[in-house]
């Protein structure tokens, strides 16, 4: 077995397995009606039912067949954002109907990696790499008014919007180890949220604006690789009460994108298993 798609309930403190496969699948998103997860596998996108037989159903993404693990549904569930490099050779953000269809290009500046939607569905946030500088940006879903929120202070990555629209959470190495920060969408009010001896990545605020889930690496680990022993952690919106929920063999692909259930009581993730030689 290679990948195990699982769901963790923050009230019962228990996980359940949704589906296991020998394939490498990544980055589950939760549908707005709680009927399925969206995952990526070998450049393609799939719906994974949460009820009945867990048989993945391919989503038609047109020419976009080299999707990475940066994808997610709009707040109303009508649109799917993807990051794909078929057209330009670099990751570009597109949106398409959630049921499948022709991708509509959003970002002209590349590479750009989608990470979150604004609560009103009018903008997306993403990591943009410009001249090897990683920064946080937002843009309208029509592809206009790109705004740069950080200015190259270390590596900035993994942005995600809070449910009230007041904050964009992201991870940054500006003080050394990768830590979690947040900033208002207009670029003001920068705050450091975590400050410990772990490499903290991919902070995702829950839909009820009470908790934030994140993944943490040992301090000597650079970037966010796959196939390492990591920690799934939970904290208050201001960084308080930071705790480790469980450890797992994972990392890249486990929780790159927003994966909370609509109720904010559960989140999905992928656990990996070592590949036999």
PDB file of C-alpha atoms in Angstrom:
ATOM      1  CA  UNK A   1       0.000   0.000   0.000  1.00  0.00           C
ATOM      2  CA  UNK A   2       1.267   3.498  -0.898  1.00  0.00           C
ATOM      3  CA  UNK A   3      -1.434   6.029   0.063  1.00  0.00           C
ATOM      4  CA  UNK A   4      -4.125   6.039   2.744  1.00  0.00           C
ATOM      5  CA  UNK A   5      -6.764   8.772   2.542  1.00  0.00           C
ATOM      6  CA  UNK A   6      -8.032   9.338   6.068  1.00  0.00           C
ATOM      7  CA  UNK A   7     -10.306  11.643   8.084  1.00  0.00           C
ATOM      8  CA  UNK A   8      -9.615  12.912  11.611  1.00  0.00           C
ATOM      9  CA  UNK A   9     -12.389  14.054  13.948  1.00  0.00           C
ATOM     10  CA  UNK A  10     -11.206  16.757  16.364  1.00  0.00           C
ATOM     11  CA  UNK A  11     -13.983  15.979  18.873  1.00  0.00           C
ATOM     12  CA  UNK A  12     -13.554  12.203  19.149  1.00  0.00           C
ATOM     13  CA  UNK A  13      -9.785  12.430  18.493  1.00  0.00           C
ATOM     14  CA  UNK A  14     -10.037   9.449  16.185  1.00  0.00           C
ATOM     15  CA  UNK A  15      -9.158   8.811  12.543  1.00  0.00           C
ATOM     16  CA  UNK A  16     -10.934   6.649  10.009  1.00  0.00           C
ATOM     17  CA  UNK A  17      -9.696   5.300   6.702  1.00  0.00           C
ATOM     18  CA  UNK A  18     -11.611   6.347   3.589  1.00  0.00           C
ATOM     19  CA  UNK A  19      -9.576   4.596   0.898  1.00  0.00           C
ATOM     20  CA  UNK A  20      -6.199   2.964   0.425  1.00  0.00           C
ATOM     21  CA  UNK A  21      -4.348   2.451  -2.831  1.00  0.00           C
ATOM     22  CA  UNK A  22      -0.999   1.488  -4.280  1.00  0.00           C
ATOM     23  CA  UNK A  23      -1.072   4.746  -6.259  1.00  0.00           C
ATOM     24  CA  UNK A  24       0.378   8.055  -5.083  1.00  0.00           C
ATOM     25  CA  UNK A  25      -2.581  10.355  -4.360  1.00  0.00           C
ATOM     26  CA  UNK A  26      -2.442  13.758  -2.721  1.00  0.00           C
ATOM     27  CA  UNK A  27      -4.142  16.744  -1.148  1.00  0.00           C
ATOM     28  CA  UNK A  28      -7.784  15.937  -0.325  1.00  0.00           C
ATOM     29  CA  UNK A  29     -10.379  18.742  -0.464  1.00  0.00           C
ATOM     30  CA  UNK A  30     -13.805  18.306   1.100  1.00  0.00           C
ATOM     31  CA  UNK A  31     -16.880  18.948  -1.075  1.00  0.00           C
ATOM     32  CA  UNK A  32     -19.344  21.558   0.166  1.00  0.00           C
ATOM     33  CA  UNK A  33     -22.100  18.928   0.500  1.00  0.00           C
ATOM     34  CA  UNK A  34     -19.799  16.473   2.353  1.00  0.00           C
ATOM     35  CA  UNK A  35     -20.426  13.799  -0.272  1.00  0.00           C
ATOM     36  CA  UNK A  36     -16.906  13.417  -1.647  1.00  0.00           C
ATOM     37  CA  UNK A  37     -13.261  14.444  -1.483  1.00  0.00           C
ATOM     38  CA  UNK A  38     -11.238  15.809  -4.382  1.00  0.00           C
ATOM     39  CA  UNK A  39      -7.735  14.391  -4.826  1.00  0.00           C
ATOM     40  CA  UNK A  40      -5.024  14.486  -7.469  1.00  0.00           C
ATOM     41  CA  UNK A  41      -3.250  11.459  -8.919  1.00  0.00           C
ATOM     42  CA  UNK A  42      -0.566  11.504 -11.614  1.00  0.00           C
ATOM     43  CA  UNK A  43      -1.530  14.939 -12.913  1.00  0.00           C
ATOM     44  CA  UNK A  44      -5.282  14.300 -12.991  1.00  0.00           C
ATOM     45  CA  UNK A  45      -8.139  15.219 -10.648  1.00  0.00           C
ATOM     46  CA  UNK A  46     -10.653  12.807  -9.105  1.00  0.00           C
ATOM     47  CA  UNK A  47     -13.744  12.810  -6.898  1.00  0.00           C
ATOM     48  CA  UNK A  48     -13.543  10.208  -4.131  1.00  0.00           C
ATOM     49  CA  UNK A  49     -17.007   9.350  -2.714  1.00  0.00           C
ATOM     50  CA  UNK A  50     -17.390   9.367   1.066  1.00  0.00           C
ATOM     51  CA  UNK A  51     -20.427   7.072   0.969  1.00  0.00           C
ATOM     52  CA  UNK A  52     -20.814   3.755  -0.788  1.00  0.00           C
ATOM     53  CA  UNK A  53     -17.889   2.252  -2.684  1.00  0.00           C
ATOM     54  CA  UNK A  54     -14.830   4.558  -2.542  1.00  0.00           C
ATOM     55  CA  UNK A  55     -14.094   4.401  -6.273  1.00  0.00           C
ATOM     56  CA  UNK A  56     -12.389   7.552  -7.619  1.00  0.00           C
ATOM     57  CA  UNK A  57     -14.179   9.259 -10.526  1.00  0.00           C
ATOM     58  CA  UNK A  58     -12.042  11.283 -12.931  1.00  0.00           C
ATOM     59  CA  UNK A  59     -12.887  14.982 -13.339  1.00  0.00           C
ATOM     60  CA  UNK A  60     -12.624  16.311 -16.887  1.00  0.00           C
ATOM     61  CA  UNK A  61      -9.974  19.044 -16.751  1.00  0.00           C
ATOM     62  CA  UNK A  62      -9.567  19.414 -20.520  1.00  0.00           C
ATOM     63  CA  UNK A  63      -5.996  20.067 -21.588  1.00  0.00           C
ATOM     64  CA  UNK A  64      -4.843  20.341 -17.955  1.00  0.00           C
ATOM     65  CA  UNK A  65      -3.318  16.899 -17.386  1.00  0.00           C
ATOM     66  CA  UNK A  66      -0.283  17.885 -15.327  1.00  0.00           C
ATOM     67  CA  UNK A  67      -2.065  19.179 -12.244  1.00  0.00           C
ATOM     68  CA  UNK A  68      -0.041  19.376  -9.040  1.00  0.00           C
ATOM     69  CA  UNK A  69      -1.443  19.123  -5.515  1.00  0.00           C
ATOM     70  CA  UNK A  70      -2.560  22.756  -5.246  1.00  0.00           C
ATOM     71  CA  UNK A  71      -6.302  22.709  -5.921  1.00  0.00           C
ATOM     72  CA  UNK A  72      -9.620  23.416  -4.215  1.00  0.00           C
ATOM     73  CA  UNK A  73     -13.327  24.164  -4.499  1.00  0.00           C
ATOM     74  CA  UNK A  74     -14.864  27.635  -4.389  1.00  0.00           C
ATOM     75  CA  UNK A  75     -16.963  28.525  -1.310  1.00  0.00           C
ATOM     76  CA  UNK A  76     -20.176  27.832  -3.213  1.00  0.00           C
ATOM     77  CA  UNK A  77     -18.790  24.554  -4.580  1.00  0.00           C
ATOM     78  CA  UNK A  78     -19.402  25.595  -8.191  1.00  0.00           C
ATOM     79  CA  UNK A  79     -15.781  26.045  -9.278  1.00  0.00           C
ATOM     80  CA  UNK A  80     -12.562  24.082  -8.939  1.00  0.00           C
ATOM     81  CA  UNK A  81      -9.198  25.858  -8.886  1.00  0.00           C
ATOM     82  CA  UNK A  82      -6.240  23.873 -10.195  1.00  0.00           C
ATOM     83  CA  UNK A  83      -2.538  24.484 -10.773  1.00  0.00           C
ATOM     84  CA  UNK A  84      -1.286  22.971 -14.021  1.00  0.00           C
ATOM     85  CA  UNK A  85       1.763  23.382 -16.291  1.00  0.00           C
ATOM     86  CA  UNK A  86       0.690  21.902 -19.641  1.00  0.00           C
ATOM     87  CA  UNK A  87       0.196  25.219 -21.465  1.00  0.00           C
ATOM     88  CA  UNK A  88       3.171  27.172 -20.176  1.00  0.00           C
ATOM     89  CA  UNK A  89       5.656  24.650 -18.763  1.00  0.00           C
ATOM     90  CA  UNK A  90       5.246  26.298 -15.354  1.00  0.00           C
ATOM     91  CA  UNK A  91       2.498  26.044 -12.763  1.00  0.00           C
ATOM     92  CA  UNK A  92      -0.422  28.279 -13.760  1.00  0.00           C
ATOM     93  CA  UNK A  93      -3.714  28.757 -11.893  1.00  0.00           C
ATOM     94  CA  UNK A  94      -6.980  27.995 -13.659  1.00  0.00           C
ATOM     95  CA  UNK A  95     -10.604  27.615 -12.616  1.00  0.00           C
ATOM     96  CA  UNK A  96     -13.143  25.283 -14.203  1.00  0.00           C
ATOM     97  CA  UNK A  97     -16.660  24.088 -13.366  1.00  0.00           C
ATOM     98  CA  UNK A  98     -16.538  21.712 -10.417  1.00  0.00           C
ATOM     99  CA  UNK A  99     -18.236  19.008 -12.493  1.00  0.00           C
ATOM    100  CA  UNK A 100     -15.501  19.335 -15.115  1.00  0.00           C
ATOM    101  CA  UNK A 101     -14.922  21.481 -18.161  1.00  0.00           C
ATOM    102  CA  UNK A 102     -12.501  23.776 -19.931  1.00  0.00           C
ATOM    103  CA  UNK A 103      -9.978  25.506 -17.638  1.00  0.00           C
ATOM    104  CA  UNK A 104      -9.991  29.312 -17.573  1.00  0.00           C
ATOM    105  CA  UNK A 105      -6.569  30.863 -16.964  1.00  0.00           C
ATOM    106  CA  UNK A 106      -6.321  33.189 -13.954  1.00  0.00           C
ATOM    107  CA  UNK A 107      -2.615  34.036 -13.525  1.00  0.00           C
ATOM    108  CA  UNK A 108      -0.339  35.498 -16.201  1.00  0.00           C
ATOM    109  CA  UNK A 109       2.725  35.682 -13.971  1.00  0.00           C
ATOM    110  CA  UNK A 110       4.295  32.265 -13.438  1.00  0.00           C
ATOM    111  CA  UNK A 111       4.885  29.993 -11.705  1.00  0.00           C
ATOM    112  CA  UNK A 112       1.867  30.388  -9.437  1.00  0.00           C
ATOM    113  CA  UNK A 113       0.525  27.755  -7.051  1.00  0.00           C
ATOM    114  CA  UNK A 114      -3.090  28.035  -5.841  1.00  0.00           C
ATOM    115  CA  UNK A 115      -3.769  27.637  -2.113  1.00  0.00           C
ATOM    116  CA  UNK A 116      -7.061  29.263  -1.083  1.00  0.00           C
ATOM    117  CA  UNK A 117     -10.299  31.080  -1.955  1.00  0.00           C
ATOM    118  CA  UNK A 118     -11.602  34.212  -0.281  1.00  0.00           C
ATOM    119  CA  UNK A 119     -14.862  33.503   1.609  1.00  0.00           C
ATOM    120  CA  UNK A 120     -16.868  35.531  -0.928  1.00  0.00           C
ATOM    121  CA  UNK A 121     -15.363  33.520  -3.793  1.00  0.00           C
ATOM    122  CA  UNK A 122     -14.110  36.651  -5.572  1.00  0.00           C
ATOM    123  CA  UNK A 123     -10.366  36.192  -5.101  1.00  0.00           C
ATOM    124  CA  UNK A 124      -7.811  33.405  -4.727  1.00  0.00           C
ATOM    125  CA  UNK A 125      -4.546  33.430  -2.794  1.00  0.00           C
ATOM    126  CA  UNK A 126      -1.409  31.690  -3.949  1.00  0.00           C
ATOM    127  CA  UNK A 127       2.346  31.355  -3.779  1.00  0.00           C
ATOM    128  CA  UNK A 128       4.044  33.073  -6.692  1.00  0.00           C
ATOM    129  CA  UNK A 129       7.711  32.565  -7.524  1.00  0.00           C
ATOM    130  CA  UNK A 130       9.266  35.538  -9.303  1.00  0.00           C
ATOM    131  CA  UNK A 131      13.025  35.439  -9.971  1.00  0.00           C
ATOM    132  CA  UNK A 132      13.334  32.640  -7.394  1.00  0.00           C
ATOM    133  CA  UNK A 133      11.589  34.758  -4.733  1.00  0.00           C
ATOM    134  CA  UNK A 134       8.598  33.072  -3.035  1.00  0.00           C
ATOM    135  CA  UNK A 135       5.828  35.462  -2.036  1.00  0.00           C
ATOM    136  CA  UNK A 136       2.114  35.542  -1.204  1.00  0.00           C
ATOM    137  CA  UNK A 137      -0.292  37.019  -3.752  1.00  0.00           C
ATOM    138  CA  UNK A 138      -4.027  37.369  -4.341  1.00  0.00           C
ATOM    139  CA  UNK A 139      -5.901  37.943  -7.589  1.00  0.00           C
ATOM    140  CA  UNK A 140      -9.527  38.140  -8.714  1.00  0.00           C
ATOM    141  CA  UNK A 141     -11.100  35.062 -10.280  1.00  0.00           C
ATOM    142  CA  UNK A 142     -11.278  37.102 -13.505  1.00  0.00           C
ATOM    143  CA  UNK A 143      -7.485  37.330 -13.465  1.00  0.00           C
ATOM    144  CA  UNK A 144      -7.159  41.025 -12.609  1.00  0.00           C
ATOM    145  CA  UNK A 145      -5.785  43.143  -9.764  1.00  0.00           C
ATOM    146  CA  UNK A 146      -2.899  40.924  -8.659  1.00  0.00           C
ATOM    147  CA  UNK A 147      -1.766  42.025  -5.188  1.00  0.00           C
ATOM    148  CA  UNK A 148       1.568  41.114  -3.620  1.00  0.00           C
ATOM    149  CA  UNK A 149       1.283  40.776   0.176  1.00  0.00           C
ATOM    150  CA  UNK A 150       4.874  39.853   1.101  1.00  0.00           C
ATOM    151  CA  UNK A 151       8.130  41.259  -0.201  1.00  0.00           C
ATOM    152  CA  UNK A 152      10.693  38.464  -0.253  1.00  0.00           C
ATOM    153  CA  UNK A 153      11.330  38.295   3.498  1.00  0.00           C
ATOM    154  CA  UNK A 154      12.514  34.690   3.448  1.00  0.00           C
ATOM    155  CA  UNK A 155      10.423  32.083   1.661  1.00  0.00           C
ATOM    156  CA  UNK A 156       6.664  32.656   1.874  1.00  0.00           C
ATOM    157  CA  UNK A 157       4.289  29.852   0.914  1.00  0.00           C
ATOM    158  CA  UNK A 158       1.044  27.989   1.634  1.00  0.00           C
ATOM    159  CA  UNK A 159      -1.505  30.829   2.067  1.00  0.00           C
ATOM    160  CA  UNK A 160      -5.095  30.131   3.141  1.00  0.00           C
ATOM    161  CA  UNK A 161      -7.952  32.496   4.009  1.00  0.00           C
ATOM    162  CA  UNK A 162      -9.742  32.545   7.367  1.00  0.00           C
ATOM    163  CA  UNK A 163     -13.498  31.973   7.168  1.00  0.00           C
ATOM    164  CA  UNK A 164     -14.278  35.545   8.247  1.00  0.00           C
ATOM    165  CA  UNK A 165     -12.088  36.938   5.469  1.00  0.00           C
ATOM    166  CA  UNK A 166      -9.972  38.945   7.902  1.00  0.00           C
ATOM    167  CA  UNK A 167      -6.715  37.003   7.654  1.00  0.00           C
ATOM    168  CA  UNK A 168      -4.553  35.074   5.239  1.00  0.00           C
ATOM    169  CA  UNK A 169      -2.454  32.482   7.054  1.00  0.00           C
ATOM    170  CA  UNK A 170       0.840  31.415   5.479  1.00  0.00           C
ATOM    171  CA  UNK A 171       4.215  29.920   6.342  1.00  0.00           C
ATOM    172  CA  UNK A 172       7.437  31.913   6.167  1.00  0.00           C
ATOM    173  CA  UNK A 173      11.127  31.324   6.869  1.00  0.00           C
ATOM    174  CA  UNK A 174      11.821  35.014   7.499  1.00  0.00           C
ATOM    175  CA  UNK A 175      12.964  34.348  11.092  1.00  0.00           C
ATOM    176  CA  UNK A 176      14.865  31.106  10.370  1.00  0.00           C
ATOM    177  CA  UNK A 177      12.779  27.951  10.636  1.00  0.00           C
ATOM    178  CA  UNK A 178       9.535  27.904   8.679  1.00  0.00           C
ATOM    179  CA  UNK A 179       6.807  29.275  10.977  1.00  0.00           C
ATOM    180  CA  UNK A 180       3.142  30.228  10.625  1.00  0.00           C
ATOM    181  CA  UNK A 181       2.225  33.881  10.098  1.00  0.00           C
ATOM    182  CA  UNK A 182      -0.918  35.755   9.165  1.00  0.00           C
ATOM    183  CA  UNK A 183      -1.637  39.027   7.375  1.00  0.00           C
ATOM    184  CA  UNK A 184      -4.731  41.001   6.426  1.00  0.00           C
ATOM    185  CA  UNK A 185      -5.715  40.717   2.735  1.00  0.00           C
ATOM    186  CA  UNK A 186      -4.748  44.364   2.227  1.00  0.00           C
ATOM    187  CA  UNK A 187      -1.182  43.593   3.344  1.00  0.00           C
ATOM    188  CA  UNK A 188      -1.418  45.126   6.833  1.00  0.00           C
ATOM    189  CA  UNK A 189      -1.295  43.648  10.338  1.00  0.00           C
ATOM    190  CA  UNK A 190       1.433  41.031   9.850  1.00  0.00           C
ATOM    191  CA  UNK A 191       1.636  38.668  12.852  1.00  0.00           C
ATOM    192  CA  UNK A 192       3.790  35.678  13.696  1.00  0.00           C
ATOM    193  CA  UNK A 193       1.579  32.856  15.013  1.00  0.00           C
ATOM    194  CA  UNK A 194       4.009  30.022  15.839  1.00  0.00           C
ATOM    195  CA  UNK A 195       7.521  30.220  17.240  1.00  0.00           C
ATOM    196  CA  UNK A 196       8.928  26.815  18.097  1.00  0.00           C
ATOM    197  CA  UNK A 197      11.618  24.348  17.048  1.00  0.00           C
ATOM    198  CA  UNK A 198       9.692  22.757  14.168  1.00  0.00           C
ATOM    199  CA  UNK A 199       9.330  23.555  10.497  1.00  0.00           C
ATOM    200  CA  UNK A 200       5.632  24.509  10.347  1.00  0.00           C
ATOM    201  CA  UNK A 201       3.754  24.387   7.027  1.00  0.00           C
ATOM    202  CA  UNK A 202       0.301  24.644   5.461  1.00  0.00           C
ATOM    203  CA  UNK A 203      -1.881  26.256   8.115  1.00  0.00           C
ATOM    204  CA  UNK A 204      -5.576  25.813   7.302  1.00  0.00           C
ATOM    205  CA  UNK A 205      -8.203  27.720   9.339  1.00  0.00           C
ATOM    206  CA  UNK A 206     -11.402  25.753   9.863  1.00  0.00           C
ATOM    207  CA  UNK A 207     -14.788  26.928   8.493  1.00  0.00           C
ATOM    208  CA  UNK A 208     -16.124  27.890  11.946  1.00  0.00           C
ATOM    209  CA  UNK A 209     -13.089  30.131  12.590  1.00  0.00           C
ATOM    210  CA  UNK A 210     -12.104  28.330  15.775  1.00  0.00           C
ATOM    211  CA  UNK A 211      -9.053  26.235  14.971  1.00  0.00           C
ATOM    212  CA  UNK A 212      -6.145  25.963  12.551  1.00  0.00           C
ATOM    213  CA  UNK A 213      -4.584  22.675  11.454  1.00  0.00           C
ATOM    214  CA  UNK A 214      -0.976  22.501  10.247  1.00  0.00           C
ATOM    215  CA  UNK A 215       1.802  20.015   9.563  1.00  0.00           C
ATOM    216  CA  UNK A 216       5.209  20.165  11.261  1.00  0.00           C
ATOM    217  CA  UNK A 217       8.607  18.808  10.258  1.00  0.00           C
ATOM    218  CA  UNK A 218      11.713  18.185  12.326  1.00  0.00           C
ATOM    219  CA  UNK A 219      13.882  21.330  12.421  1.00  0.00           C
ATOM    220  CA  UNK A 220      16.638  19.939  10.187  1.00  0.00           C
ATOM    221  CA  UNK A 221      14.231  19.253   7.296  1.00  0.00           C
ATOM    222  CA  UNK A 222      14.381  21.743   4.414  1.00  0.00           C
ATOM    223  CA  UNK A 223      11.285  22.499   2.344  1.00  0.00           C
ATOM    224  CA  UNK A 224       8.249  20.166   2.642  1.00  0.00           C
ATOM    225  CA  UNK A 225       9.300  16.757   1.256  1.00  0.00           C
ATOM    226  CA  UNK A 226       7.245  13.577   1.206  1.00  0.00           C
ATOM    227  CA  UNK A 227       7.914  10.348   3.091  1.00  0.00           C
ATOM    228  CA  UNK A 228       9.078  11.590   6.463  1.00  0.00           C
ATOM    229  CA  UNK A 229       7.802  11.276  10.003  1.00  0.00           C
ATOM    230  CA  UNK A 230       5.802  14.465  10.594  1.00  0.00           C
ATOM    231  CA  UNK A 231       3.228  15.803  13.059  1.00  0.00           C
ATOM    232  CA  UNK A 232      -0.329  16.900  12.463  1.00  0.00           C
ATOM    233  CA  UNK A 233      -0.995  19.775  14.846  1.00  0.00           C
ATOM    234  CA  UNK A 234      -3.908  21.977  15.914  1.00  0.00           C
ATOM    235  CA  UNK A 235      -4.019  25.465  17.409  1.00  0.00           C
ATOM    236  CA  UNK A 236      -6.332  28.358  18.144  1.00  0.00           C
ATOM    237  CA  UNK A 237      -6.684  31.092  15.535  1.00  0.00           C
ATOM    238  CA  UNK A 238      -4.121  33.241  17.382  1.00  0.00           C
ATOM    239  CA  UNK A 239      -1.634  30.376  17.797  1.00  0.00           C
ATOM    240  CA  UNK A 240      -2.644  29.489  21.337  1.00  0.00           C
ATOM    241  CA  UNK A 241      -3.081  25.944  22.642  1.00  0.00           C
ATOM    242  CA  UNK A 242      -0.831  24.473  19.963  1.00  0.00           C
ATOM    243  CA  UNK A 243      -0.908  20.680  20.287  1.00  0.00           C
ATOM    244  CA  UNK A 244       0.171  17.596  18.375  1.00  0.00           C
ATOM    245  CA  UNK A 245      -2.824  15.504  17.368  1.00  0.00           C
ATOM    246  CA  UNK A 246      -0.866  12.580  15.947  1.00  0.00           C
ATOM    247  CA  UNK A 247       2.283  11.644  14.077  1.00  0.00           C
ATOM    248  CA  UNK A 248       2.316  10.088  10.636  1.00  0.00           C
ATOM    249  CA  UNK A 249       4.573   9.111   7.757  1.00  0.00           C
ATOM    250  CA  UNK A 250       3.789  11.808   5.240  1.00  0.00           C
ATOM    251  CA  UNK A 251       4.569  15.426   4.414  1.00  0.00           C
ATOM    252  CA  UNK A 252       4.243  16.677   0.834  1.00  0.00           C
ATOM    253  CA  UNK A 253       0.771  15.709  -0.349  1.00  0.00           C
ATOM    254  CA  UNK A 254      -0.658  15.032   3.113  1.00  0.00           C
ATOM    255  CA  UNK A 255      -2.409  18.359   3.691  1.00  0.00           C
ATOM    256  CA  UNK A 256      -1.151  20.914   1.166  1.00  0.00           C
ATOM    257  CA  UNK A 257      -4.595  22.407   0.571  1.00  0.00           C
ATOM    258  CA  UNK A 258      -7.724  23.246   2.628  1.00  0.00           C
ATOM    259  CA  UNK A 259      -9.216  19.935   3.746  1.00  0.00           C
ATOM    260  CA  UNK A 260     -11.698  20.747   6.519  1.00  0.00           C
ATOM    261  CA  UNK A 261     -15.225  19.381   6.448  1.00  0.00           C
ATOM    262  CA  UNK A 262     -17.916  22.076   6.086  1.00  0.00           C
ATOM    263  CA  UNK A 263     -18.785  21.666   9.789  1.00  0.00           C
ATOM    264  CA  UNK A 264     -15.211  22.274  10.905  1.00  0.00           C
ATOM    265  CA  UNK A 265     -15.267  19.096  12.996  1.00  0.00           C
ATOM    266  CA  UNK A 266     -13.136  16.921  10.700  1.00  0.00           C
ATOM    267  CA  UNK A 267     -10.298  17.249   8.237  1.00  0.00           C
ATOM    268  CA  UNK A 268      -8.966  14.903   5.561  1.00  0.00           C
ATOM    269  CA  UNK A 269      -5.321  14.041   4.929  1.00  0.00           C
ATOM    270  CA  UNK A 270      -3.136  11.419   3.258  1.00  0.00           C
ATOM    271  CA  UNK A 271      -0.868   9.039   5.126  1.00  0.00           C
ATOM    272  CA  UNK A 272       1.884   7.368   3.110  1.00  0.00           C
ATOM    273  CA  UNK A 273       3.708   4.078   3.438  1.00  0.00           C
ATOM    274  CA  UNK A 274       7.330   3.344   2.560  1.00  0.00           C
ATOM    275  CA  UNK A 275       7.768   1.978  -0.945  1.00  0.00           C
ATOM    276  CA  UNK A 276       9.411  -1.447  -1.076  1.00  0.00           C
ATOM    277  CA  UNK A 277      12.698  -1.597  -2.919  1.00  0.00           C
TER     278      UNK A 277
END
